[in-house]
Amino acid sequence: NLAKKSKFSVEHTATQVLVKRLLGDYLRHHAGKIAIAVLFMLIVAACTGAVATLVEPAFNQVLVKGNEVLLWVLPVAFFGISVLKGCANYVQTVIMQSVGLRLIVNMQNDMFERVIGADMAFIQRDATGKLMSRFTNDVQFLREAVVKTFTGVARDAVTVVVLVGVMVNLNWKMALVALIIFPVSIYPIVYIGRRLRKISANTQQTIGGVTSYLDDVFKGARVVKAYGMEPYEQKRANEQFETVFHFFLKAGKTRSRTYPILESLGGFAFGGVLLWGGYQVLQGETNAGQFMAFFFAAMLAYQPIRSLANLNASLQLGLAAADRIFDMIDYRPTIVDAPDAVELEAPNGAVRLNDVSFAYEAGKTALDRVTIAAPPGTTVALVGPSGAGKSTILNLIPRFYDADGGAVTIDGMNVGDVTLTSLRAAIALVSQDVMLFNDTVRANIAYGRTGATDEEIVAAAEAAAAHDFIEEMPEGYDTVVGERGLRLSGGQRQRLSIARAMLKNAPVLLLDEATSALDSESE
């Protein structure tokens, strides 16, 4: 029992922290809109209570006593209250949806800022599919929770309070039955919400794995077909989809438990009200109009209570997603500008590695006391077998990683003592893993120098022996190359990458097996 209490306390504290962060970091900027929405929520709740209150005169005065004036007045009142409630509900829903969706956009921007500014080690540690899952699946869970919760919780809670007030005002003795049942229904709702949160965390992690798997298979479709592995991949996909199916089914079963619980408690409450109220009417302690108004108010209160149960489930699913999203937002890169970093101004391009050592993982040395000098205006070639550390050396110069020992310098300045922006502005890179974006040829060549003129882009393409094949493409420089440039051959992609580096015209040019896919003449 102590262990359970301790675990509940930790979970409760974690939930409080998440909610405080959502409120403090993202919602406080919309306090004015939220205040207006709350005002309209109060109008909705007041209208609901007013409808319940009008039942008594409608029954006693019109049906029993035959009051013809009220026969005309009450329907107009019902209609007017309904119109006002509908309009108020519309306004508060739109406002809160706007606030909730803006919160999601801001969180997506914060996540993207963290990922795009992250260390290469962080990006390579998590598969692309898993990172994408944070922006799609996790955000979808949080979006649903935020929109539903912010548009529903306050409104439904206030409505329940108003209707309970109406019931107490009509007959406080009968209200005791409802007031006992309502708090009892909270415990199973909270328990089920906690279970859903755990299941949701596992579900979202599994979805991230599935997204990563699909990303791998679709990008490697050529290899899959070449080796006849379609049946094997189909089997793996089935296993992945079955796992997700079972998690979602488990979540659905857990969430659906609220229905029999709330229906049973609701039936007990209505039965108790009917028994006690009917007894009071028969004893003359209350009249039929009051009883009908009370019973109607209890029925109106039951719906928002059910909604609150569903909202709690959505909230728990969203908080599980928020936990993963904040993990990404809280990430801070280790490779950043030093406090006293200076600009690397007008570099000549003298690159030197002095006694440099580096390891990607502890105990697995990639470079051991390497010293290399590349004076300005010279070409220095690194020759060695695969895994010797050639690409690692090129990764250390623009500070994709920091050396564990020794120093990497440009023009005698340690790369760790200059700003990352000025350092990388002085470097152009052509990687063996050519990366083109799903954009036009022109945009891909100009990537990194977006203000380049058409003449400069064409000149860079000509220098990279790419202009001729570009001109033969359907739309020339405006042709979209497809995802990762898959509409082009390997050699064409590589030449566009070289043209991009030539257009940048940086003092330091890093070529990592940049001509591996070219024909002999182009090379």
XYZ file of C-alpha atoms in Angstrom:
523
model
C 0.000 0.000 0.000
C 2.857 2.390 0.808
C 4.453 1.583 -2.544
C 1.173 2.276 -4.354
C 0.709 5.558 -2.490
C 4.283 6.589 -3.273
C 3.835 5.713 -6.947
C 0.559 7.636 -7.090
C 2.247 10.619 -5.447
C 5.048 10.612 -8.035
C 2.564 10.334 -10.915
C 0.407 13.094 -9.408
C 3.441 15.378 -9.040
C 4.540 14.653 -12.628
C 1.037 15.502 -13.865
C 1.076 18.755 -11.931
C 4.439 19.683 -13.455
C 3.196 18.972 -16.984
C -0.005 20.963 -16.499
C 1.915 23.875 -14.952
C 4.294 23.906 -17.918
C 1.425 23.906 -20.395
C -0.280 26.718 -18.517
C 2.830 28.731 -17.704
C 4.869 28.349 -20.890
C 2.123 28.361 -23.491
C -1.294 29.443 -22.214
C -0.450 32.509 -20.141
C 0.041 34.481 -23.375
C -3.650 33.922 -24.177
C -5.062 34.934 -20.793
C -7.363 37.573 -22.345
C -8.936 35.131 -24.805
C -9.326 32.507 -22.094
C -11.075 35.022 -19.816
C -13.570 35.857 -22.598
C -14.152 32.152 -23.230
C -14.767 31.520 -19.525
C -17.344 34.319 -19.520
C -19.253 32.599 -22.323
C -18.892 29.252 -20.517
C -20.653 30.832 -17.541
C -23.420 32.000 -19.873
C -23.806 28.431 -21.191
C -23.988 27.057 -17.646
C -26.468 29.763 -16.563
C -28.707 29.011 -19.563
C -28.676 25.296 -18.747
C -29.678 26.054 -15.167
C -32.385 28.448 -16.361
C -33.918 25.773 -18.603
C -34.115 23.396 -15.632
C -35.680 26.135 -13.471
C -38.407 26.847 -16.046
C -39.651 23.260 -15.845
C -41.387 23.896 -12.510
C -43.667 26.770 -13.663
C -44.233 24.980 -16.967
C -45.613 21.982 -15.076
C -47.346 23.640 -12.099
C -48.676 26.844 -13.653
C -49.400 25.761 -17.219
C -50.283 22.057 -17.045
C -51.840 21.974 -13.571
C -53.346 25.479 -13.117
C -53.890 26.300 -16.797
C -52.115 29.683 -16.846
C -52.599 30.838 -20.459
C -50.185 33.783 -20.189
C -47.327 31.516 -19.226
C -48.398 29.138 -21.992
C -47.185 31.812 -24.448
C -44.347 33.260 -22.374
C -42.531 30.061 -21.420
C -42.031 28.701 -24.979
C -40.552 32.062 -26.014
C -38.323 31.978 -22.941
C -37.191 28.433 -23.744
C -36.426 29.449 -27.328
C -34.545 32.606 -26.318
C -32.470 30.776 -23.721
C -31.640 28.022 -26.228
C -30.486 30.562 -28.844
C -28.351 32.391 -26.282
C -26.844 29.102 -25.045
C -26.058 27.953 -28.576
C -24.365 31.241 -29.532
C -22.376 31.362 -26.284
C -21.297 27.754 -26.739
C -20.166 28.525 -30.298
C -18.106 31.545 -29.241
C -16.357 29.824 -26.327
C -15.670 26.705 -28.416
C -14.086 28.685 -31.271
C -11.981 30.773 -28.887
C -10.694 27.780 -26.935
C -10.034 25.774 -30.094
C -8.001 28.691 -31.407
C -6.010 28.867 -28.174
C -5.495 25.102 -28.035
C -4.384 24.810 -31.650
C -2.042 27.802 -31.270
C -0.482 26.018 -28.295
C 0.194 22.988 -30.513
C 1.773 25.118 -33.250
C 4.047 26.793 -30.713
C 5.099 23.411 -29.308
C 5.826 22.102 -32.809
C 7.982 25.149 -33.491
C 9.848 24.633 -30.222
C 10.407 20.942 -31.022
C 11.657 21.731 -34.519
C 14.005 24.379 -33.142
C 15.478 21.804 -30.749
C 15.867 19.110 -33.409
C 17.301 21.352 -36.124
C 19.745 22.818 -33.598
C 20.613 19.459 -32.021
C 24.003 17.768 -32.085
C 24.572 15.233 -34.838
C 24.935 12.575 -32.127
C 21.381 13.271 -30.936
C 19.884 13.230 -34.438
C 21.668 10.009 -35.378
C 20.735 8.335 -32.083
C 16.986 8.469 -32.804
C 15.662 7.090 -36.083
C 14.063 9.657 -38.378
C 10.706 7.905 -38.108
C 10.708 8.197 -34.317
C 11.489 11.908 -34.495
C 8.717 12.404 -37.040
C 6.319 10.518 -34.759
C 6.747 13.248 -32.143
C 5.585 15.858 -34.657
C 2.652 13.803 -35.961
C 1.295 11.116 -33.630
C 2.271 12.643 -30.284
C 1.091 16.083 -31.344
C -2.181 14.602 -32.600
C -2.860 13.068 -29.170
C -2.001 16.344 -27.455
C -4.030 18.399 -29.941
C -7.126 16.294 -29.286
C -6.608 16.504 -25.534
C -6.001 20.247 -25.525
C -8.907 21.159 -27.793
C -11.382 18.830 -26.080
C -10.220 19.613 -22.572
C -10.027 23.381 -22.927
C -13.380 23.586 -24.657
C -15.118 21.132 -22.345
C -13.733 20.895 -18.821
C -14.514 24.406 -17.609
C -17.877 24.507 -19.361
C -19.028 21.100 -18.117
C -17.683 21.619 -14.602
C -19.427 24.986 -14.261
C -22.619 23.508 -15.735
C -22.592 20.703 -13.158
C -22.074 23.218 -10.333
C -24.936 25.407 -11.576
C -27.296 22.446 -11.934
C -26.379 21.124 -8.494
C -27.191 24.594 -7.171
C -30.569 24.442 -8.911
C -31.238 20.996 -7.392
C -30.277 22.168 -3.899
C -32.517 25.217 -4.293
C -35.434 23.064 -5.436
C -35.079 20.357 -2.803
C -31.951 19.969 -0.724
C -32.997 16.575 0.658
C -33.289 15.009 -2.790
C -30.048 16.781 -3.801
C -28.198 14.794 -1.114
C -28.680 11.605 -3.166
C -27.031 13.169 -6.214
C -24.311 14.844 -4.158
C -23.315 11.466 -2.706
C -23.220 9.726 -6.104
C -21.304 12.399 -8.028
C -18.128 12.297 -5.865
C -18.181 8.475 -5.859
C -18.010 8.481 -9.669
C -14.748 10.455 -9.609
C -12.566 7.619 -8.283
C -13.094 5.140 -11.154
C -12.651 7.988 -13.653
C -9.277 8.946 -12.131
C -8.148 5.307 -11.900
C -9.052 4.590 -15.525
C -7.304 7.805 -16.587
C -4.074 6.692 -14.909
C -4.272 3.313 -16.654
C -4.875 5.012 -19.998
C -1.847 7.221 -19.547
C 0.457 4.226 -19.079
C -1.029 2.421 -22.068
C -0.799 5.575 -24.172
C 2.899 6.015 -23.419
C 3.596 2.473 -24.663
C 1.306 2.953 -27.667
C 3.022 6.141 -28.803
C 6.449 4.557 -28.421
C 5.293 1.612 -30.536
C 3.849 3.932 -33.197
C 7.214 5.697 -33.343
C 8.860 2.347 -34.008
C 6.350 1.540 -36.761
C 6.906 4.927 -38.405
C 10.652 4.346 -38.311
C 10.246 0.853 -39.786
C 8.054 2.099 -42.651
C 10.519 4.907 -43.362
C 13.348 2.363 -43.638
C 11.438 -0.054 -45.860
C 10.055 2.535 -48.276
C 13.437 4.226 -48.672
C 15.046 0.826 -49.164
C 12.389 -0.475 -51.579
C 15.019 -1.022 -54.278
C 17.026 -3.340 -52.035
C 13.898 -5.144 -50.845
C 12.893 -5.949 -54.420
C 16.433 -6.788 -55.560
C 16.747 -9.461 -52.870
C 13.160 -10.698 -53.157
C 12.406 -9.829 -49.533
C 8.812 -8.677 -49.987
C 7.315 -11.665 -48.072
C 9.799 -11.158 -45.232
C 8.992 -7.448 -44.944
C 5.274 -8.208 -45.159
C 5.624 -10.532 -42.182
C 7.554 -7.891 -40.201
C 4.938 -5.258 -41.086
C 2.118 -7.549 -39.937
C 3.857 -8.031 -36.588
C 4.286 -4.271 -36.166
C 0.660 -3.536 -37.075
C -0.602 -6.287 -34.753
C 1.339 -4.786 -31.863
C -0.228 -1.374 -32.468
C -3.659 -3.030 -32.827
C -3.377 -4.699 -29.411
C -2.262 -1.471 -27.723
C -5.153 0.488 -29.230
C -7.605 -2.307 -28.363
C -6.324 -2.320 -24.777
C -6.740 1.461 -24.594
C -10.252 1.189 -26.060
C -11.276 -1.463 -23.528
C -9.866 0.566 -20.645
C -11.556 3.739 -21.825
C -14.888 1.964 -22.357
C -14.976 0.856 -18.711
C -16.249 4.317 -17.849
C -19.546 3.567 -19.604
C -20.856 0.709 -17.415
C -19.542 2.449 -14.291
C -21.191 5.780 -15.038
C -24.371 4.193 -16.371
C -24.700 2.085 -13.218
C -24.034 5.029 -10.917
C -26.390 7.200 -12.969
C -29.124 4.562 -12.813
C -28.652 4.269 -9.052
C -28.809 8.055 -8.641
C -31.907 8.470 -10.818
C -33.586 5.541 -9.089
C -32.819 7.042 -5.697
C -34.098 10.459 -6.766
C -37.268 8.890 -8.205
C -37.903 6.885 -5.034
C -37.197 9.704 -2.604
C -38.863 12.391 -4.708
C -41.912 10.280 -5.393
C -42.236 9.572 -1.678
C -42.073 13.308 -0.871
C -44.728 14.105 -3.480
C -47.032 11.429 -2.065
C -46.468 12.789 1.454
C -47.201 16.331 0.316
C -43.715 17.586 1.234
C -43.148 18.817 -2.329
C -45.206 19.268 -5.479
C -45.003 17.499 -8.804
C -43.580 20.576 -10.585
C -40.653 20.848 -8.213
C -39.982 17.152 -8.529
C -40.056 17.270 -12.337
C -37.727 20.309 -12.377
C -35.350 18.539 -10.016
C -35.404 15.336 -12.052
C -34.829 17.312 -15.262
C -31.876 19.157 -13.672
C -30.375 15.832 -12.563
C -30.676 14.475 -16.102
C -29.047 17.614 -17.525
C -26.192 17.273 -15.008
C -25.579 13.649 -15.934
C -24.439 14.461 -19.487
C -21.606 16.858 -18.531
C -20.475 14.374 -15.880
C -20.142 11.715 -18.591
C -18.343 14.243 -20.774
C -15.905 15.001 -17.958
C -15.099 11.289 -17.718
C -14.293 11.150 -21.444
C -12.362 14.403 -21.218
C -10.215 12.978 -18.432
C -9.366 10.008 -20.643
C -8.406 12.340 -23.508
C -6.426 14.483 -21.078
C -4.402 11.517 -19.823
C -3.614 10.429 -23.388
C -2.528 13.977 -24.141
C -0.365 14.257 -21.026
C 1.478 11.067 -21.997
C 2.196 12.693 -25.370
C 3.148 15.983 -23.692
C 5.688 14.116 -21.571
C 7.462 12.881 -24.712
C 7.187 16.275 -26.415
C 8.714 18.084 -23.431
C 11.556 15.550 -23.413
C 12.469 16.882 -26.847
C 11.841 20.540 -26.000
C 14.031 20.236 -22.888
C 16.960 18.868 -24.895
C 19.976 21.179 -24.987
C 22.858 20.592 -27.427
C 26.406 20.268 -26.116
C 28.020 21.770 -29.219
C 27.228 25.471 -28.807
C 29.052 28.769 -29.010
C 31.511 29.389 -26.190
C 30.581 32.370 -23.973
C 33.524 34.343 -25.392
C 33.265 33.047 -28.974
C 34.375 35.447 -31.714
C 33.586 35.733 -35.406
C 35.834 33.953 -37.893
C 36.406 36.948 -40.143
C 37.766 36.750 -43.718
C 39.326 33.288 -43.296
C 42.080 32.195 -45.644
C 41.265 28.541 -45.099
C 44.355 27.188 -43.342
C 43.063 24.004 -41.710
C 45.080 22.091 -39.134
C 44.452 19.129 -36.846
C 46.995 19.021 -34.053
C 47.279 15.758 -32.085
C 43.525 15.156 -32.370
C 41.830 12.174 -30.724
C 38.147 11.269 -30.920
C 35.737 8.434 -30.113
C 32.033 8.187 -30.999
C 31.549 5.864 -28.021
C 33.634 5.285 -24.928
C 36.286 2.671 -25.584
C 35.914 2.798 -29.398
C 38.611 5.143 -30.647
C 38.044 6.587 -34.138
C 41.069 8.943 -34.221
C 44.213 8.623 -32.126
C 46.524 11.688 -31.985
C 46.101 12.692 -35.626
C 48.010 15.692 -36.977
C 47.214 17.075 -40.438
C 48.005 20.429 -42.057
C 46.105 21.811 -45.080
C 47.553 25.230 -46.081
C 45.385 27.685 -48.072
C 45.238 27.017 -51.804
C 46.241 23.369 -51.513
C 44.438 20.087 -51.978
C 44.929 17.508 -49.250
C 43.683 13.970 -49.842
C 42.984 11.503 -47.046
C 43.556 7.926 -48.195
C 42.758 4.823 -46.173
C 40.464 1.827 -45.816
C 36.811 2.109 -44.791
C 36.501 2.906 -41.115
C 39.956 4.505 -40.916
C 38.440 7.842 -39.827
C 38.409 9.924 -43.039
C 34.797 11.078 -42.651
C 35.353 11.573 -38.926
C 38.098 14.104 -39.635
C 35.769 16.020 -41.951
C 33.040 15.946 -39.260
C 35.349 17.608 -36.717
C 36.240 20.618 -38.882
C 32.706 22.154 -38.961
C 32.141 20.964 -35.360
C 29.516 18.342 -36.073
C 31.378 16.700 -33.192
C 34.002 18.073 -30.799
C 37.408 16.445 -30.529
C 38.123 14.599 -27.281
C 41.746 15.717 -27.339
C 44.029 18.014 -29.349
C 42.849 20.979 -31.410
C 41.196 21.643 -34.781
C 42.046 25.113 -36.078
C 41.292 27.364 -39.042
C 43.793 30.172 -39.611
C 45.238 29.322 -36.216
C 41.932 29.805 -34.377
C 40.452 26.837 -32.515
C 37.078 25.970 -34.032
C 35.650 25.848 -30.507
C 36.574 29.518 -29.962
C 34.641 30.916 -32.937
C 30.898 31.128 -33.500
C 29.261 28.181 -35.211
C 27.577 30.510 -37.737
C 30.837 32.083 -38.911
C 32.682 28.741 -38.822
C 30.174 26.938 -41.009
C 29.839 29.953 -43.315
C 33.531 29.394 -44.149
C 32.998 25.717 -45.076
C 31.317 23.960 -48.000
C 30.653 20.228 -47.743
C 29.943 17.578 -50.350
C 29.081 14.350 -48.545
C 29.235 10.806 -49.848
C 25.606 10.552 -48.712
C 24.129 13.128 -51.090
C 21.115 14.930 -49.656
C 18.737 16.753 -51.995
C 15.430 18.230 -50.883
C 12.066 17.641 -52.519
C 12.283 20.992 -54.289
C 13.426 22.397 -57.621
C 16.917 21.974 -59.059
C 17.410 25.724 -58.659
C 16.461 25.671 -54.959
C 18.746 22.699 -54.263
C 21.786 24.345 -55.862
C 21.070 27.643 -54.076
C 20.571 25.927 -50.709
C 22.909 27.741 -48.317
C 23.001 30.841 -50.517
C 19.355 31.622 -51.158
C 20.084 35.104 -52.545
C 22.140 33.832 -55.493
C 21.200 35.089 -58.965
C 20.156 32.817 -61.797
C 23.438 33.554 -63.561
C 25.442 32.443 -60.522
C 23.367 29.247 -60.193
C 23.880 28.376 -63.851
C 27.628 29.096 -63.595
C 27.910 26.734 -60.602
C 25.982 24.045 -62.493
C 28.253 24.407 -65.511
C 31.346 24.136 -63.314
C 29.913 20.929 -61.806
C 29.160 19.453 -65.269
C 25.436 19.535 -64.422
C 24.065 22.250 -66.708
C 23.578 20.020 -69.766
C 21.456 17.343 -68.075
C 19.498 20.022 -66.202
C 18.575 21.695 -69.491
C 17.298 18.362 -70.811
C 14.896 17.950 -67.879
C 11.163 18.729 -68.461
C 11.222 22.076 -66.654
C 14.942 22.721 -66.579
C 16.073 24.410 -63.375
C 12.450 24.470 -62.140
C 12.152 20.660 -62.215
C 11.307 19.126 -58.828
C 13.859 16.417 -58.009
C 11.649 14.308 -55.716
C 12.259 13.107 -52.166
C 16.013 12.902 -51.563
C 16.461 13.490 -55.320
C 15.166 10.044 -56.245
C 14.053 11.227 -59.702
C 17.720 11.700 -60.602
C 20.548 9.225 -61.076
C 23.267 8.894 -58.474
C 25.728 10.832 -60.621
C 23.216 13.618 -61.275
C 22.484 13.983 -57.574
C 26.201 14.155 -56.814
C 26.813 16.846 -59.424
C 24.010 18.995 -58.003
C 25.599 18.604 -54.576
C 28.963 19.714 -56.012
C 27.272 22.674 -57.730
C 25.767 23.676 -54.370
C 29.253 23.701 -52.799
C 30.718 25.624 -55.732
C 28.007 28.274 -55.480
C 28.804 28.774 -51.801
C 32.447 29.368 -52.787
C 33.705 28.968 -49.212
C 37.414 29.168 -48.231
C 37.354 25.562 -46.995
C 35.914 22.827 -49.243
C 35.350 19.373 -47.746
C 34.819 16.548 -50.262
C 33.833 13.235 -48.696
C 34.101 10.764 -51.598
C 32.284 13.426 -53.602
C 32.865 11.816 -57.023
C 32.101 8.193 -56.158
C 29.011 8.100 -58.419
C 30.447 10.100 -61.360
C 31.680 8.822 -64.680
C 35.413 9.141 -65.372
C 35.102 12.223 -67.606
C 32.966 14.177 -65.115
C 35.226 13.133 -62.252
